[in-house]
Amino acid sequence: MSALILHHYPTSPFAEKARLMLGFKGLSWRSVVIPSILPKPDLTALTGGYRKTPVLQVGADIYCDSALIARRLEAEKSSPSFYPEGQEFTSAGLASWADSVLFLHAVSLVFQPASLAVRFAKVPPDAAKAFVADRSAFFEGGSATRLPLELAQHQWPTLMSRLQTQLERNGDFLLGVPSIADFSAAHTLWFLKQTPVTAPYVDDYPAVLAWYQRLSGFGHGAASEQSSTEAIEIARNATPAPLPGEAFSDPNGFALGERVGVSAVDYGVDPVEGELLFNGREEIILRREDPRAGIVHVHFPRYGFRLDKR
Ligand SMILES: N[C@@H](CCC(=O)N[C@@H](CS)C(=O)NCC(=O)O)C(=O)O
């Protein structure tokens, strides 16, 4: 059986979501640390151009986006589940809202000057400048826009007060039992907790803080280090997993075998080109051949990713 390989870096909130998901499932995994800004030649040898963090690799199968990584981990180990029975729409819907709306509030709060000054205190000025430039370009061409700081500050107390009230009345987790919604909200709070400037956005709400600590308590599972060149070698020597069997007809007429581009809708919209191998309700799979990684199957969530003819 192929190992689970997470391509990530320590300071990425969505990577923290993936690490906590691995911890919740009690899984062992290999850790490949990737750069936090472009270029990322070893990552894109596997993905074909997708540059966001995290990415999960299982042999020659590459899973982009934490929403699909959650589904792949669920397939790896179904219990405990991210999608409590009878709450499939609510858990995935709330997770998707938290990953976008809640997260973009935190991005504005974290990118405020006082917070950046602390985060970059030990980073050489050129590296800090390069990071800020990378992230400005990252939002070009997608549907998401950066929230003005004033609006994020204005709306944050509403979001946290609602969360605080629900947690006080309704138990330990958002849907009563743990679900993907908890992990999608927790990584945003983790992001804010990283410096004393933004930690009060969480700490001022005791029930929220206790819930966040409950989720952090799941830990990260058992990780061992791996180099990016070893990961590429693993892909090269592996055969992609059999495709899922699912009858689905594409509403826009995309046919299997067609050459397509797949890109995120919101931000970080760099397209990945390949042959459309699978097109289902939750997942799109492209086949691509890479000079270093060989034949790989690159998987994307359907929701939040668009298909274009090439
Ligand atoms: N929808 C994506 C969002 C991932 C995301 O925005 N990741 C950030 C880091 S937390 C990123 O890719 N930043 C740019 C980079 O790492 O190059 C997911 O759920 O995985």
Coordinates of C-alpha atoms and ligand atoms in Angstrom, one line a residue:
M1 CA 0.0 0.0 0.0
S2 CA 1.3 3.5 -0.8
A3 CA 2.1 5.9 2.0
L4 CA 0.2 9.1 2.5
I5 CA 2.5 12.0 1.6
L6 CA 1.6 15.5 2.6
H7 CA 3.2 18.4 0.7
H8 CA 3.0 21.4 3.1
Y9 CA 4.9 23.9 5.1
P10 CA 4.6 24.7 8.8
T11 CA 3.0 28.1 8.7
S12 CA 0.1 27.3 6.3
P13 CA -3.4 27.3 7.8
F14 CA -4.8 24.9 5.3
A15 CA -1.9 22.6 5.9
E16 CA -2.7 22.8 9.6
K17 CA -6.3 21.7 8.6
A18 CA -4.8 18.7 6.8
R19 CA -2.4 17.9 9.7
L20 CA -5.3 17.9 12.2
M21 CA -7.4 15.8 9.8
L22 CA -4.6 13.2 9.8
G23 CA -4.4 13.4 13.6
F24 CA -8.2 12.9 14.0
K25 CA -8.0 9.8 11.8
G26 CA -4.9 8.6 13.7
L27 CA -3.0 8.1 10.4
S28 CA 0.7 7.8 9.8
W29 CA 2.1 10.0 7.0
R30 CA 5.2 11.4 5.3
S31 CA 5.9 15.1 5.4
V32 CA 7.4 16.9 2.4
V33 CA 8.1 20.5 3.3
I34 CA 7.5 22.8 0.2
P35 CA 8.3 26.5 -0.3
S36 CA 5.7 29.0 0.9
I37 CA 6.0 31.1 -2.3
L38 CA 6.6 30.4 -6.0
P39 CA 8.6 28.8 -7.6
K40 CA 7.7 25.3 -6.4
P41 CA 9.2 23.1 -9.2
D42 CA 9.1 19.8 -7.3
L43 CA 5.4 20.3 -6.3
T44 CA 4.3 21.4 -9.8
A45 CA 6.1 18.4 -11.3
L46 CA 3.5 16.4 -9.5
T47 CA 0.5 18.7 -9.8
G48 CA 1.1 20.1 -13.3
G49 CA 0.8 23.7 -12.1
Y50 CA -1.4 23.7 -9.0
R51 CA 0.6 25.6 -6.4
K52 CA -1.6 25.8 -3.4
T53 CA -0.8 24.2 -0.1
P54 CA -1.5 21.5 1.0
V55 CA -1.3 18.7 -1.6
L56 CA -1.7 15.0 -0.7
Q57 CA 0.2 12.4 -2.7
V58 CA -0.6 8.6 -2.6
G59 CA 1.8 7.0 -5.1
A60 CA 1.1 8.4 -8.5
D61 CA -2.2 10.0 -7.4
I62 CA -2.1 13.6 -6.4
Y63 CA -4.9 15.2 -4.5
C64 CA -5.3 19.0 -4.7
D65 CA -7.3 21.1 -2.2
S66 CA -8.0 20.2 1.5
A67 CA -11.7 19.5 0.7
L68 CA -10.7 16.6 -1.5
I69 CA -7.9 15.6 0.8
A70 CA -10.6 15.1 3.5
R71 CA -12.5 12.8 1.1
R72 CA -9.4 10.8 0.3
L73 CA -8.6 10.4 4.0
E74 CA -12.2 9.3 4.6
A75 CA -11.6 6.6 1.9
E76 CA -8.4 5.6 3.7
K77 CA -10.1 5.3 7.1
S78 CA -13.8 5.7 7.3
S79 CA -14.1 5.9 11.1
P80 CA -14.1 8.4 12.8
S81 CA -15.9 10.1 10.0
F82 CA -15.7 13.7 8.7
Y83 CA -19.3 13.5 7.4
P84 CA -21.7 12.3 10.1
E85 CA -24.5 10.2 8.7
G86 CA -27.5 12.4 7.7
Q87 CA -25.4 15.6 7.9
E88 CA -23.6 15.2 4.6
F89 CA -24.9 18.6 3.2
T90 CA -24.6 20.5 6.4
S91 CA -21.0 19.3 7.2
A92 CA -19.6 19.9 3.7
G93 CA -21.5 23.1 3.3
L94 CA -20.4 24.6 6.6
A95 CA -16.8 23.5 5.9
S96 CA -16.9 25.2 2.6
W97 CA -18.2 28.4 4.1
A98 CA -15.6 28.3 6.8
D99 CA -12.8 27.6 4.3
S100 CA -13.8 30.7 2.3
V101 CA -15.7 33.3 4.3
L102 CA -14.2 32.7 7.8
F103 CA -10.7 32.2 6.4
L104 CA -10.8 35.4 4.3
H105 CA -11.7 37.4 7.4
A106 CA -8.7 36.0 9.1
V107 CA -6.4 36.7 6.1
S108 CA -7.3 40.4 6.4
L109 CA -6.8 40.4 10.2
V110 CA -3.5 38.6 9.9
F111 CA -2.3 40.9 7.1
Q112 CA -2.9 44.1 9.1
P113 CA 0.4 46.0 9.6
A114 CA 0.8 45.4 13.3
S115 CA 0.4 41.7 12.9
L116 CA 2.7 41.4 9.8
A117 CA 5.4 43.4 11.8
V118 CA 5.4 40.6 14.4
R119 CA 5.1 37.7 11.9
F120 CA 8.0 39.0 9.9
A121 CA 10.1 40.3 12.8
K122 CA 12.8 37.7 12.2
V123 CA 12.4 37.4 8.4
P124 CA 14.9 39.3 6.2
P125 CA 13.2 42.3 4.6
D126 CA 13.6 41.0 1.0
A127 CA 11.9 37.7 2.0
A128 CA 9.0 39.5 3.6
K129 CA 8.6 41.7 0.5
A130 CA 8.7 38.7 -1.8
F131 CA 6.0 37.0 0.4
V132 CA 3.6 40.0 0.3
A133 CA 4.1 40.3 -3.5
D134 CA 3.5 36.6 -4.1
R135 CA 0.2 36.8 -2.1
S136 CA -1.0 39.9 -3.9
A137 CA -0.6 38.2 -7.3
F138 CA -2.2 35.0 -5.8
F139 CA -5.6 36.8 -5.8
E140 CA -5.5 37.9 -9.4
G141 CA -8.0 36.4 -11.8
G142 CA -10.2 34.6 -9.3
S143 CA -13.7 35.2 -7.9
A144 CA -12.4 35.9 -4.3
T145 CA -11.4 39.4 -3.2
R146 CA -9.4 40.4 -0.2
L147 CA -11.8 41.8 2.5
P148 CA -10.9 45.3 3.6
L149 CA -9.4 45.2 7.1
E150 CA -12.1 47.5 8.5
L151 CA -14.9 45.2 7.3
A152 CA -13.1 42.1 8.6
Q153 CA -12.8 43.8 12.0
H154 CA -16.4 45.0 11.9
Q155 CA -17.9 41.6 11.1
W156 CA -15.6 39.3 13.2
P157 CA -17.4 39.9 16.6
T158 CA -20.7 38.8 15.0
L159 CA -19.1 35.6 13.7
M160 CA -17.4 34.8 17.0
S161 CA -20.4 35.7 19.2
R162 CA -22.6 33.3 17.2
L163 CA -20.0 30.6 17.5
Q164 CA -19.6 31.3 21.2
T165 CA -23.4 31.1 21.8
Q166 CA -23.8 27.9 19.9
L167 CA -20.9 26.2 21.6
E168 CA -22.2 27.2 25.0
R169 CA -25.5 25.6 24.3
N170 CA -24.8 22.8 22.0
G171 CA -21.9 20.7 23.2
D172 CA -18.4 20.0 22.1
F173 CA -18.5 20.1 18.3
L174 CA -20.4 22.2 15.7
L175 CA -22.7 19.4 14.7
G176 CA -22.7 17.6 18.1
V177 CA -20.1 15.1 16.9
P178 CA -16.8 16.0 15.2
S179 CA -17.1 16.7 11.5
I180 CA -15.2 18.3 8.6
A181 CA -16.9 21.6 9.6
D182 CA -14.9 21.7 12.8
F183 CA -11.6 21.3 11.0
S184 CA -12.4 23.9 8.4
A185 CA -13.1 26.5 11.1
A186 CA -10.2 25.4 13.4
H187 CA -7.4 26.2 11.0
T188 CA -8.6 29.8 10.7
L189 CA -8.4 30.2 14.4
W190 CA -5.0 28.5 14.5
F191 CA -3.9 31.2 11.9
L192 CA -5.0 34.0 14.3
K193 CA -3.5 32.3 17.3
Q194 CA 0.1 32.5 15.8
T195 CA 0.9 36.0 17.2
P196 CA -0.2 38.0 20.2
V197 CA -1.6 40.7 17.9
T198 CA -4.3 38.4 16.4
A199 CA -4.7 35.8 19.2
P200 CA -7.3 37.9 21.1
Y201 CA -9.7 37.5 18.1
V202 CA -10.0 33.9 19.4
D203 CA -9.1 34.2 23.1
D204 CA -11.7 36.8 23.8
Y205 CA -14.4 34.0 23.4
P206 CA -13.8 31.3 26.0
A207 CA -16.1 28.7 24.6
V208 CA -14.5 29.2 21.2
L209 CA -11.1 28.9 22.6
A210 CA -12.0 25.7 24.5
W211 CA -13.5 24.2 21.3
Y212 CA -10.4 25.2 19.3
Q213 CA -8.2 23.5 22.0
R214 CA -10.4 20.4 21.8
L215 CA -9.7 20.2 18.1
S216 CA -5.9 20.9 18.4
G217 CA -5.9 18.0 20.9
F218 CA -6.4 15.6 18.1
G219 CA -2.8 16.3 17.1
H220 CA -1.1 15.6 13.8
G221 CA -0.9 11.8 13.6
A222 CA 2.5 10.2 13.1
A223 CA 4.7 12.0 10.6
S224 CA 8.1 11.2 9.2
E225 CA 10.2 13.4 6.9
Q226 CA 10.6 12.8 3.2
S227 CA 12.4 14.8 0.5
S228 CA 10.6 16.3 -2.5
T229 CA 12.9 14.4 -4.9
E230 CA 12.0 11.1 -3.1
A231 CA 8.3 12.0 -3.5
I232 CA 8.7 12.5 -7.2
E233 CA 10.6 9.2 -7.5
I234 CA 7.7 7.4 -5.7
A235 CA 5.2 8.9 -8.2
R236 CA 7.4 7.8 -11.1
N237 CA 7.6 4.2 -9.8
A238 CA 3.9 3.9 -8.9
T239 CA 0.9 3.1 -11.0
P240 CA -2.2 5.3 -10.5
A241 CA -5.1 3.8 -8.6
P242 CA -8.0 2.4 -10.5
L243 CA -10.6 5.1 -11.4
P244 CA -13.8 5.3 -9.4
G245 CA -16.9 3.7 -11.0
E246 CA -19.6 6.3 -11.2
A247 CA -22.3 7.0 -13.8
F248 CA -22.4 10.8 -14.3
S249 CA -23.2 12.9 -17.3
D250 CA -21.5 16.3 -17.4
P251 CA -24.0 19.2 -17.6
N252 CA -21.6 21.1 -19.9
G253 CA -20.9 18.2 -22.1
F254 CA -17.2 17.5 -21.2
A255 CA -16.3 14.1 -22.4
L256 CA -13.8 11.6 -21.0
G257 CA -10.6 11.6 -23.0
E258 CA -10.9 15.3 -23.8
R259 CA -7.9 17.6 -23.3
V260 CA -9.0 20.1 -20.6
G261 CA -7.7 22.6 -18.1
V262 CA -8.8 22.6 -14.5
S263 CA -8.5 25.6 -12.3
A264 CA -9.7 26.9 -8.9
V265 CA -12.5 29.4 -9.1
D266 CA -11.6 31.5 -6.1
Y267 CA -7.9 32.4 -6.1
G268 CA -4.6 30.7 -7.0
V269 CA -6.3 30.0 -10.4
D270 CA -3.2 28.6 -12.3
P271 CA -4.7 25.9 -14.6
V272 CA -3.6 22.3 -14.8
E273 CA -3.8 20.8 -18.2
G274 CA -4.3 17.1 -19.0
E275 CA -6.6 14.4 -20.3
L276 CA -10.0 14.2 -18.6
L277 CA -10.1 10.7 -17.1
F278 CA -12.9 11.0 -14.6
N279 CA -15.7 13.5 -14.1
G280 CA -18.0 12.8 -11.1
R281 CA -20.2 14.5 -8.5
E282 CA -17.3 15.2 -6.1
E283 CA -14.1 14.8 -8.1
I284 CA -12.4 15.5 -11.4
I285 CA -9.3 13.4 -12.4
L286 CA -6.8 14.4 -15.0
R287 CA -4.0 12.3 -16.5
R288 CA -0.8 14.0 -17.2
E289 CA 2.7 12.9 -18.1
D290 CA 5.6 14.7 -16.5
P291 CA 9.2 14.5 -17.5
R292 CA 10.2 13.8 -13.9
A293 CA 7.1 12.3 -12.2
G294 CA 6.0 10.1 -15.1
I295 CA 2.3 9.4 -15.5
V296 CA 0.3 10.9 -12.7
H297 CA -3.4 11.2 -12.0
V298 CA -4.2 14.7 -10.6
H299 CA -7.5 14.9 -8.5
F300 CA -9.5 18.0 -7.9
P301 CA -12.8 18.6 -6.0
R302 CA -15.6 19.4 -8.5
Y303 CA -17.0 22.1 -6.3
G304 CA -14.8 25.2 -6.5
F305 CA -12.9 24.1 -9.6
R306 CA -13.8 24.8 -13.3
L307 CA -13.2 22.8 -16.5
D308 CA -12.1 24.5 -19.7
K309 CA -11.6 23.0 -23.1
R310 CA -8.0 23.2 -24.4
Ligands
LIG1 N1 -9.0 25.7 -1.1 C1 -7.7 25.4 -0.8 C2 -7.0 26.6 -0.2 C3 -5.6 26.4 0.1 C4 -4.8 27.7 0.4 O1 -5.3 28.8 0.2 N2 -3.6 27.6 0.8 C5 -2.7 28.7 1.0 C6 -1.8 28.4 2.2 S1 -2.7 28.3 3.7 C7 -1.8 28.8 -0.2 O2 -1.9 28.0 -1.0 N3 -1.0 29.8 -0.2 C8 -0.1 30.0 -1.3 C9 1.0 28.9 -1.3 O3 1.2 28.1 -0.3 O4 1.7 28.9 -2.3 C10 -7.7 24.2 0.1 O5 -8.7 23.9 0.8 O6 -6.7 23.5 0.1

